[in-house]
Short mmCIF file of C-alpha atoms in Angstrom, two decimals:
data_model
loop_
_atom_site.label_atom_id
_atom_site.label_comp_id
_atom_site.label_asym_id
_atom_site.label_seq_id
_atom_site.Cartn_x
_atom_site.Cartn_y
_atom_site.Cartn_z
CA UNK A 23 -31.88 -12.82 2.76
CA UNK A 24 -30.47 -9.91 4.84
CA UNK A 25 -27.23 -10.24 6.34
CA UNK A 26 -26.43 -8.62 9.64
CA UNK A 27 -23.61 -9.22 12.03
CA UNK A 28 -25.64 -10.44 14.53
CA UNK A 29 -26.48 -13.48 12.30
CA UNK A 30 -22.27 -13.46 11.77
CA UNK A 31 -22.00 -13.77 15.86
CA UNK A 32 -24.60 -16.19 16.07
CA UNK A 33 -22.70 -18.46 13.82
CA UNK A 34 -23.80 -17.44 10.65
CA UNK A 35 -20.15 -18.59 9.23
CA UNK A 36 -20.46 -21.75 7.86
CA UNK A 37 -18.62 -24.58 9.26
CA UNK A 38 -16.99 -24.90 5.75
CA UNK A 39 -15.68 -21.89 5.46
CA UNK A 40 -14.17 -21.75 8.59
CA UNK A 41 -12.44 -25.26 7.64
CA UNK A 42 -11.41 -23.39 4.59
CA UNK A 43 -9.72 -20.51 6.81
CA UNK A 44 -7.77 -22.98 8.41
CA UNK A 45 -6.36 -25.22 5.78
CA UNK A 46 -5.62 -22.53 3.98
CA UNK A 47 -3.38 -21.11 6.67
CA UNK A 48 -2.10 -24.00 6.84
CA UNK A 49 -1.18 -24.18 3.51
CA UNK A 50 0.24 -20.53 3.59
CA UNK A 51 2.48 -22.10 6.02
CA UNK A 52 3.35 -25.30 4.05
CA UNK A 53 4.40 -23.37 1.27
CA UNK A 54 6.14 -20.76 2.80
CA UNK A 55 8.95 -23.46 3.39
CA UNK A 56 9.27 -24.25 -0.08
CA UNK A 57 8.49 -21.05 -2.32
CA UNK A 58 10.49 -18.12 -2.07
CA UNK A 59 7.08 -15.42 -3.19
CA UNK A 60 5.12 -17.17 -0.17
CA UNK A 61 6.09 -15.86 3.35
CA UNK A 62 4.58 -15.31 6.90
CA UNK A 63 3.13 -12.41 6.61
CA UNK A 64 0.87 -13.82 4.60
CA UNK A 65 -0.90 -15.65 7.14
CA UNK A 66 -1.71 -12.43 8.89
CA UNK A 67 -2.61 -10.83 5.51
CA UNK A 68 -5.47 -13.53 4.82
CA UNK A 69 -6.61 -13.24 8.60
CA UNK A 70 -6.69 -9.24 8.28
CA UNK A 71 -8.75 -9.88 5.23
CA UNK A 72 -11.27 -12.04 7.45
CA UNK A 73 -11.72 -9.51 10.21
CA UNK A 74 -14.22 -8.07 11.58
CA UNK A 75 -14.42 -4.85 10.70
CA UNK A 76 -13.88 -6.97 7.10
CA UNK A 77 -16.71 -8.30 7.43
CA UNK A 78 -18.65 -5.33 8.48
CA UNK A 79 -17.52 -3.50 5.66
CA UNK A 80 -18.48 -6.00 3.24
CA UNK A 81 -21.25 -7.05 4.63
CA UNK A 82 -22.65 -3.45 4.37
CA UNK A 83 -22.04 -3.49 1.03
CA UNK A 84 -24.10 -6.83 0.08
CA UNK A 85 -27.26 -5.74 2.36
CA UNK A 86 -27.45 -2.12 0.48
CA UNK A 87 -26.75 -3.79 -3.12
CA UNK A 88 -29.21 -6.48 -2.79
CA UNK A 89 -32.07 -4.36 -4.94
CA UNK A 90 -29.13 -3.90 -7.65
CA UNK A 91 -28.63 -7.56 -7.77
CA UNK A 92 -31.97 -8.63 -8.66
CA UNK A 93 -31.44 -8.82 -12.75
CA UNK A 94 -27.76 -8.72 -13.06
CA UNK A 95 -25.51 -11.69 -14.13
CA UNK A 96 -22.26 -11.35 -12.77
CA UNK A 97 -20.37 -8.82 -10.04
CA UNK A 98 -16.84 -7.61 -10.79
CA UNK A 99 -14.75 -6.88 -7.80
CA UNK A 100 -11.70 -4.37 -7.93
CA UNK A 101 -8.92 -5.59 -5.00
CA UNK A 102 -10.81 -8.51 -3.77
CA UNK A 103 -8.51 -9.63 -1.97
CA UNK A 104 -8.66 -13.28 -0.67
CA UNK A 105 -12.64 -13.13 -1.94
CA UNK A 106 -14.36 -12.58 1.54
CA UNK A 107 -16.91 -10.14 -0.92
CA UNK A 108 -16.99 -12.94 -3.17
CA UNK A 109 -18.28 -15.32 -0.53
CA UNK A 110 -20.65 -13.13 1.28
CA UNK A 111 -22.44 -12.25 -1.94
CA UNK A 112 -22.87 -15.47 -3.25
CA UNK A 113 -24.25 -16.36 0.53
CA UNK A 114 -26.27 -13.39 -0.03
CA UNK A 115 -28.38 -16.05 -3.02
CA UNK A 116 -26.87 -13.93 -5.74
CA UNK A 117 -26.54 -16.75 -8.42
CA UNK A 118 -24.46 -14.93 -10.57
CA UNK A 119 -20.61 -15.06 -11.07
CA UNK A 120 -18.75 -13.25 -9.38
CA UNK A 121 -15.08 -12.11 -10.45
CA UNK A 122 -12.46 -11.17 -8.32
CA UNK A 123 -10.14 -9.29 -9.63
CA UNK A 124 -6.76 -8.34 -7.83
CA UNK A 125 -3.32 -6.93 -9.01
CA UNK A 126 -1.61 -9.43 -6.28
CA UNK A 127 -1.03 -13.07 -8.02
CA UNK A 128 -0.73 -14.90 -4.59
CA UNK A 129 -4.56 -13.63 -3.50
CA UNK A 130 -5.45 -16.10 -6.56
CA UNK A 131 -3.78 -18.42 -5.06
CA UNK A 132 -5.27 -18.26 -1.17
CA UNK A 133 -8.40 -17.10 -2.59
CA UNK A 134 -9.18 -20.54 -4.76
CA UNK A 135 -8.31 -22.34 -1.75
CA UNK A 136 -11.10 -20.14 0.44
CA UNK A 137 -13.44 -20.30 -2.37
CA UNK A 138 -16.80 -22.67 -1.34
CA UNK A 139 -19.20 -21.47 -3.88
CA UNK A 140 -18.98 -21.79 -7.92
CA UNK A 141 -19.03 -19.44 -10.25
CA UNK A 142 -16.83 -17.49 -7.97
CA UNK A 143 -13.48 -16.96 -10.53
CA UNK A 144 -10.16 -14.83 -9.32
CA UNK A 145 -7.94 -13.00 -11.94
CA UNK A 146 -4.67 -11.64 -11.24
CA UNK A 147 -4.51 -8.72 -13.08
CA UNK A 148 -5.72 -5.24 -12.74
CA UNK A 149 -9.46 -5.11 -12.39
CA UNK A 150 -9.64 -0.90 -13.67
CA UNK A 151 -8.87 -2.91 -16.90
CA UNK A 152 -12.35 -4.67 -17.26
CA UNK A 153 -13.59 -1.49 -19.04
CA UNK A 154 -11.77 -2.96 -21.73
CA UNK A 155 -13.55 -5.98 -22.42
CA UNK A 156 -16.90 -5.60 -24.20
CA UNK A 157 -18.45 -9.02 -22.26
CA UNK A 158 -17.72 -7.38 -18.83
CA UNK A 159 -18.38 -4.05 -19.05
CA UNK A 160 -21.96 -3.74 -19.67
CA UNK A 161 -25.29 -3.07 -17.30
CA UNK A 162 -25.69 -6.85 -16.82
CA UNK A 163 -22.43 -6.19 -14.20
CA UNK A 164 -22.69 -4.64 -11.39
CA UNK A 165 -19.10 -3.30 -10.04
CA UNK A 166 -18.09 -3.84 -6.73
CA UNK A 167 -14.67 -1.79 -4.83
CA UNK A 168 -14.60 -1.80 -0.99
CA UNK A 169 -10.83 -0.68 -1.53
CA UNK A 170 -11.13 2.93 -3.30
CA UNK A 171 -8.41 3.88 -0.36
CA UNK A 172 -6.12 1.58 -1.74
CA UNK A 173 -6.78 3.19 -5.78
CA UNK A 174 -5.56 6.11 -6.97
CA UNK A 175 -8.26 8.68 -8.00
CA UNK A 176 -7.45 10.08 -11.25
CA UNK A 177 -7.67 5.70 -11.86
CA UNK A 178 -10.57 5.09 -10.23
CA UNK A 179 -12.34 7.98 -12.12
CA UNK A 180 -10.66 6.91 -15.43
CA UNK A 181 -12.31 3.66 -14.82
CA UNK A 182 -15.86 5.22 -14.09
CA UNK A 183 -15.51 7.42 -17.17
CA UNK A 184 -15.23 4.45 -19.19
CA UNK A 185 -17.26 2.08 -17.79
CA UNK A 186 -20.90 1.14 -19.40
CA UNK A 187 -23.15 4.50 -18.12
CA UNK A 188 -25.81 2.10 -16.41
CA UNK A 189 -23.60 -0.08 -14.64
CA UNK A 190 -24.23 0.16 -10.89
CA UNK A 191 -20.95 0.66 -8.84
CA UNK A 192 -20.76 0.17 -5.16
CA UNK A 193 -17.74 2.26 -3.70
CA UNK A 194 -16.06 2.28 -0.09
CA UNK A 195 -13.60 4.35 0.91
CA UNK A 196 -12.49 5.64 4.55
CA UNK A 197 -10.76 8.06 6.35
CA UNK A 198 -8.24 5.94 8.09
CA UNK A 199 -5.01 8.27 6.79
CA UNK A 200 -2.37 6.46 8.71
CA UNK A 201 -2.06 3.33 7.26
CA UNK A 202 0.65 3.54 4.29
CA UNK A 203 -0.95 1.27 2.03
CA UNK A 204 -4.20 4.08 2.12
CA UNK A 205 -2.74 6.22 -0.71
CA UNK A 206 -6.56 7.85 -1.12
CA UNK A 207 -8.34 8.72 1.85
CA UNK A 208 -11.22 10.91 2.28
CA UNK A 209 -11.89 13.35 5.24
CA UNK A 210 -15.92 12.91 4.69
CA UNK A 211 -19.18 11.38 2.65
CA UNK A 212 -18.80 14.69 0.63
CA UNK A 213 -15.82 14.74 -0.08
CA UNK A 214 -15.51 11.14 -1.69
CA UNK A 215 -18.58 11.57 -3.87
CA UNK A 216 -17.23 15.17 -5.15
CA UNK A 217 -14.57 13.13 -6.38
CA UNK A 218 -15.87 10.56 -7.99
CA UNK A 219 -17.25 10.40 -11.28
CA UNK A 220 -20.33 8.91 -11.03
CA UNK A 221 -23.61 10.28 -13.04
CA UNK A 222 -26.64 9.26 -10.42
CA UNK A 223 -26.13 8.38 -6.36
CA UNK A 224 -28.77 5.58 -5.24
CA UNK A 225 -27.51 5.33 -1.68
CA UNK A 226 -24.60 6.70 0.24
CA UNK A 227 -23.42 6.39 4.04
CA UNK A 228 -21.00 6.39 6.64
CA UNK A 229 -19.89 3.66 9.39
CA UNK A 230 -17.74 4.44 12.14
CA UNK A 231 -15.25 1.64 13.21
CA UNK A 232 -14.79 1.36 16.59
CA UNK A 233 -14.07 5.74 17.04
CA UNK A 234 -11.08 4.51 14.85
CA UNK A 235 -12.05 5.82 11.31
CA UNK A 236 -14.85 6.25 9.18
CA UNK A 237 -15.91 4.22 6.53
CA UNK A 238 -17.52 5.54 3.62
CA UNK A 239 -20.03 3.82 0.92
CA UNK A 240 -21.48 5.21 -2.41
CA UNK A 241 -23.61 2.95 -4.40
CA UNK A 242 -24.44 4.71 -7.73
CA UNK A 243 -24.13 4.58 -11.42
CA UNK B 29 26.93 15.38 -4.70
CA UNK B 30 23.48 16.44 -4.77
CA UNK B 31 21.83 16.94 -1.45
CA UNK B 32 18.07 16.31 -1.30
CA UNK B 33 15.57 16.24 1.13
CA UNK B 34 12.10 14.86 1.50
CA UNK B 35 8.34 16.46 2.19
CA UNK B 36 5.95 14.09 1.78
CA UNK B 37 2.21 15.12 3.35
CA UNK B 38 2.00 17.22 6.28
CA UNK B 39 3.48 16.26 8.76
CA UNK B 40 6.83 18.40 8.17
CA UNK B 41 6.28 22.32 6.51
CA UNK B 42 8.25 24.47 3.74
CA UNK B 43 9.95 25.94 7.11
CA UNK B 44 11.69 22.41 8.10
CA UNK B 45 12.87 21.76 4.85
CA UNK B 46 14.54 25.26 4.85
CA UNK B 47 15.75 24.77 8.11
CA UNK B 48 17.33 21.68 7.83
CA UNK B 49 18.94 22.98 4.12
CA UNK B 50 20.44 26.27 5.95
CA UNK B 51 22.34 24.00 8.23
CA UNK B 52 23.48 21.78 5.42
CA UNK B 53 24.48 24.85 3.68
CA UNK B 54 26.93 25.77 6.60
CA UNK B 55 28.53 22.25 5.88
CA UNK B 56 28.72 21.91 2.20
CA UNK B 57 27.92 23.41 -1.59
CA UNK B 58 26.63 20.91 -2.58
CA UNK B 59 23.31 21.67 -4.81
CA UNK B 60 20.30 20.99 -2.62
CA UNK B 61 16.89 19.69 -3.30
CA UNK B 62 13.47 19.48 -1.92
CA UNK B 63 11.77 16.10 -3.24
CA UNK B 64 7.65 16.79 -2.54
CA UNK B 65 4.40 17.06 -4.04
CA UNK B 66 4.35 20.53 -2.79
CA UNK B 67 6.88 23.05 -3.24
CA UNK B 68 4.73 26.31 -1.74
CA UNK B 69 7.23 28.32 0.42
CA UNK B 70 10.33 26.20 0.14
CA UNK B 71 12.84 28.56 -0.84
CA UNK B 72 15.40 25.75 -2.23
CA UNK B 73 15.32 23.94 -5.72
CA UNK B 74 12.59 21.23 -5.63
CA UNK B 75 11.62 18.35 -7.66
CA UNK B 76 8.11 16.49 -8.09
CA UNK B 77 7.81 13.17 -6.65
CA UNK B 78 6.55 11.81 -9.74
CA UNK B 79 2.51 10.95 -9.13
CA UNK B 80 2.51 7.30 -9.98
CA UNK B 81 2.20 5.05 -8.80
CA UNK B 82 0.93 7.11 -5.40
CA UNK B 83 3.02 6.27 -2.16
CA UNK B 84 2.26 8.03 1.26
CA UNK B 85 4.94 9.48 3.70
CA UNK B 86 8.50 8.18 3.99
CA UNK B 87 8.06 5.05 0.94
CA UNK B 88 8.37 8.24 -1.48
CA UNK B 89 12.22 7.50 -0.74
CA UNK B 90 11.98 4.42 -2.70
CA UNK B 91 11.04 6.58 -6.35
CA UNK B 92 15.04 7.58 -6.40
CA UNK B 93 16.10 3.98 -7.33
CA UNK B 94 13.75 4.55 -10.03
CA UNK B 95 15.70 4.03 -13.55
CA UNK B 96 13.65 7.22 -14.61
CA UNK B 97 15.12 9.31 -11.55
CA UNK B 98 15.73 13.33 -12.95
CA UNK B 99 18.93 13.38 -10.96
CA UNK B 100 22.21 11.91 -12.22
CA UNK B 101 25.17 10.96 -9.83
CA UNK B 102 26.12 10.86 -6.43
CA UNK B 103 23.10 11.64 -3.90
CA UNK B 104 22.63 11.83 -0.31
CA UNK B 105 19.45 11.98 1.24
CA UNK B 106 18.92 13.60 4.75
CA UNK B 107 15.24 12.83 6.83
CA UNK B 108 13.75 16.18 8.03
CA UNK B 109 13.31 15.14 11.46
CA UNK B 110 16.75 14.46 12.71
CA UNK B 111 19.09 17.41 13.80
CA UNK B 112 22.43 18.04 12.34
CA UNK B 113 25.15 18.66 15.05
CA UNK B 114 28.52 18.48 13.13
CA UNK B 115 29.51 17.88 9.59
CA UNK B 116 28.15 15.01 8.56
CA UNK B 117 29.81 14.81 4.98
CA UNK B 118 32.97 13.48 5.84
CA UNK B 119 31.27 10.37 6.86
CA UNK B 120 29.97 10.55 3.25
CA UNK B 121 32.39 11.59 1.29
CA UNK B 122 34.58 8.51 0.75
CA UNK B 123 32.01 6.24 0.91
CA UNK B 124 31.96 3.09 -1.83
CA UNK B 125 29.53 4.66 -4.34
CA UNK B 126 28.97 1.76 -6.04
CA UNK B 127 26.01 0.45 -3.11
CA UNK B 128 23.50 2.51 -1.19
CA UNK B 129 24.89 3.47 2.04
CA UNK B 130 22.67 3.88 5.21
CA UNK B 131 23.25 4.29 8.84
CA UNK B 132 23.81 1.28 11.11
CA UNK B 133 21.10 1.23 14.58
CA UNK B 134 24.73 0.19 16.01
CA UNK B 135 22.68 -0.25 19.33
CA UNK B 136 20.41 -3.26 18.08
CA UNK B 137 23.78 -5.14 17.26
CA UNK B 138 22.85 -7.46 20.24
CA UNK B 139 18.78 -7.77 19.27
CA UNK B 140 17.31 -10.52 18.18
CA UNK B 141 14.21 -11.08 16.17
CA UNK B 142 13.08 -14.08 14.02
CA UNK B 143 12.89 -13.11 10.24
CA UNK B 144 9.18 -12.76 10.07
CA UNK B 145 9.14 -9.83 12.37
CA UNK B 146 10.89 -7.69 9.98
CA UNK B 147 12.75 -5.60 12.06
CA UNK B 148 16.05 -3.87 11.16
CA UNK B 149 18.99 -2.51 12.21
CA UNK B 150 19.22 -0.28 8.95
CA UNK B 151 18.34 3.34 9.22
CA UNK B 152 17.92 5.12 5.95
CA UNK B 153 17.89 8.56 8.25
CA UNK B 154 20.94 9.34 5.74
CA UNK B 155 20.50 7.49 2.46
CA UNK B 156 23.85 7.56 0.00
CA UNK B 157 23.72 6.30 -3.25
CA UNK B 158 24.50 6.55 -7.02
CA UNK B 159 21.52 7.75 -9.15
CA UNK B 160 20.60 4.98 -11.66
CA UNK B 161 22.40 1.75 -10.15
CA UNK B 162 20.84 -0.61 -8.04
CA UNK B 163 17.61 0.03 -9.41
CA UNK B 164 16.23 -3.42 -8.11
CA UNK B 165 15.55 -1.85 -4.46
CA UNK B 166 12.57 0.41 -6.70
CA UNK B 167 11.93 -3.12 -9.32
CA UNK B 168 11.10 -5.35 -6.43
CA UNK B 169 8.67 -3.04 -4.78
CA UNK B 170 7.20 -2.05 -7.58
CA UNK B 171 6.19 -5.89 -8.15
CA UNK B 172 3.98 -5.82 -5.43
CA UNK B 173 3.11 -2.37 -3.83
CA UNK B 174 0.09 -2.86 -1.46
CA UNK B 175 1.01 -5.89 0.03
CA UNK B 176 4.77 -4.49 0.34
CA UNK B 177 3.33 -1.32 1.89
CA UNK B 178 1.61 -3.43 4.40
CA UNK B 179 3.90 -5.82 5.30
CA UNK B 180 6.87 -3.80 6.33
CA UNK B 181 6.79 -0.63 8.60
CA UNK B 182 8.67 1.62 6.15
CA UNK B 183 10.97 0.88 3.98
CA UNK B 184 14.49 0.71 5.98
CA UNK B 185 12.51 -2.81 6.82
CA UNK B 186 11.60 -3.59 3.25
CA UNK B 187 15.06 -3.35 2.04
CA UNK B 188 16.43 -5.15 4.79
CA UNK B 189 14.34 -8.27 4.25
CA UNK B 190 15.22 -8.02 0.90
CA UNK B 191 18.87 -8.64 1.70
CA UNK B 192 19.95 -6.01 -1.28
CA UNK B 193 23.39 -5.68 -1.43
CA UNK B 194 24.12 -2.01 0.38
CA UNK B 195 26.82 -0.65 2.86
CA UNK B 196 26.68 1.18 6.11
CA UNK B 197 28.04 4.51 7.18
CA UNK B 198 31.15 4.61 9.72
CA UNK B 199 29.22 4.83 13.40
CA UNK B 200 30.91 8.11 13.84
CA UNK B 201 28.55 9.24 11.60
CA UNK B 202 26.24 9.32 14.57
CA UNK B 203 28.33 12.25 16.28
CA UNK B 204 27.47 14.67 13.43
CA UNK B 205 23.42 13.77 14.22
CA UNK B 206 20.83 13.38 16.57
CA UNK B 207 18.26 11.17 15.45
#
């Protein structure tokens, strides 16, 4: 199945998951009155995450990866968020699991409750750390980051160094420098890939959003 | 007292940070510092910002509540892009060492906002405090970085939600400066 945003605009969101979106607002809201780590700004946290320039970006990322998907068993995502990956590539037929890893405990939380598909699994811990665990890291994975702006570098590399040498690896990064929580932009294509330690490129690209920024993708190995 | 100022990135040079030293200089004698990633062609003593965990721009203020900070002591901290008029350090001086001390936006006194727009009438402009105490301004952000970064525009708002126990300068610190 190929995903485009026109199939997005002409409803190609299920009805459930927009139900999901809204109870789980909802909920954000509901326990924002009770628990002191749950606040506001978490409402417009999981909508940011469900934009859609979001959904662009991810999107993008599921179309190109769908010949890497083919034979694989499971995709591990680095700073998944609230799981909008997670849901697109399991929309995508990928019947695999997916894990979502992310170093924020509350995105577990939000992301269960936005969740529609099994074998879809969020871990609150830091996803570089997978490398470490011989059932993950092998070619059976493929590894999934649409937040390299949000890593640092010399971690992100340290990660690629270790990781098993055939695992595909689809990267994003963007040039969007003024946002503080973007603690590694790139200027250009180029200049992400010379950074990153990767062996082979399959496919590589950029995506301008809006004249805003560019958005950068490197799916390799 | 150590003096320090800030250079994150590149939006201010070498040239501001000298600048704003030489006028501090005509003030005090107190030992100076540049806090950056990049020391080329500041003539003053500097220090690394230490690399992790990476923070862009003005959140590098944060890394002196670290418990880990190289300075000892009393510290003030002056922003690059604010100009210094008078002496500033009497304002300083006496202050109660045992908080942070920031300037007070004396003029949003009668503003109002609800508490999830995160505003603040803190200004950390001038940032006092004593090296190694109140460490939980650096603990709490460190507990959550990215979603800390984006929920509050810099950190004079981050440490205001957080309702950390700190003290504000006398307003007539805002004679010696023009923000």
């Amino acid at each position: 199945m190929t995903l485009t945003i026109k199939h997005l605009i002409m409803g190609y969101m299920k009805q459930l998951f927009f139900e999901k979106i809204i109870s789980c607002l909802s909920k954000v809201y509901n326990d924002s009155q009770k628990r002191k780590d749950i606040d506001l700004f978490r409402i417009k946290d999981v909508l940011d995450s469900l934009s859609q320039g979001q959904f662009e970006n991810k999107i993008w990322a599921v179309e190109e990866l769908q010949p890497y998907l083919k034979d694989k068993d499971a995709c591990i995502v680095i700073g998944g968020w609230y799981g909008l990956i997670s849901y697109l590539i399991k929309e995508s037929s990928f019947d695999g699991y997916v894990w979502n890893y992310d170093l924020d405990p509350v995105c577990k939380i939000y992301g269960e409750q936005l969740k529609i598909h099994d074998k879809v699994h969020f871990i609150d811990e830091d996803g570089l750390t997978f490398v470490n665990s011989e059932t993950r890291n092998n070619e059976k994975k493929v590894l999934i980051c649409t937040a390299c702006e949000h890593i640092d570098q010399e971690d992100l590399n340290q990660m690629l160094v270790k990781k098993n040498k055939d695992m595909v690896v689809c990267l994003q990064s963007n040039n969007y420098y003024d946002i503080d929580s973007h603690i590694n932009c790139h200027d250009s294509l180029d200049h992400f890939i010379s950074e990153l330690a990767l062996r082979e490129i399959y496919y590589s690209g950029t995506k301008n959003w809006k004249g805003e920024y560019d958005r950068f993708m490197v799916i390799g190995r | 007292m150590n003096i320090i100022l800030l250079k994150h990135g590149k939006k201010y040079s070498a040239d501001d940070v000298n600048r704003q030293a030489e006028k501090l200089m005509n003030y005090a004698d107190y030992p100076i510092f540049c806090f950056t990633e990049d020391s080329k062609d500041v003539i003053i003593d500097c220090m690394e910002i230490p690399k992790k965990p990476k923070l862009m721009r003005w959140w590098n203020k944060l890394h002196v509540y670290r418990h880990d900070f190289v300075l000892s002591g009393r510290c003030v901290m002056f922003d690059l892009d604010m100009d210094i008029i008078k002496n500033p350090f009497p304002y300083i001086e006496n202050i109660d060492w045992r908080y942070p001390t920031f300037i007070k936006d004396y003029w949003k006194e009668d503003m109002y906002w609800e508490s999830h727009a995160y505003e603040t009438k803190l200004n950390s402009s001038i940032m006092a405090w004593t090296a190694h105490r109140n460490t939980e301004y650096w603990w709490w952000f460190e507990q959550n970085i990215d979603y800390n970064t984006r929920k509050y525009k810099g950190m004079d708002r981050y440490i205001w939600d957080y309702d950390f126990n700190y003290k504000t300068f006398d307003n007539g610190i805002h004679e010696t400066i023009i923000l």
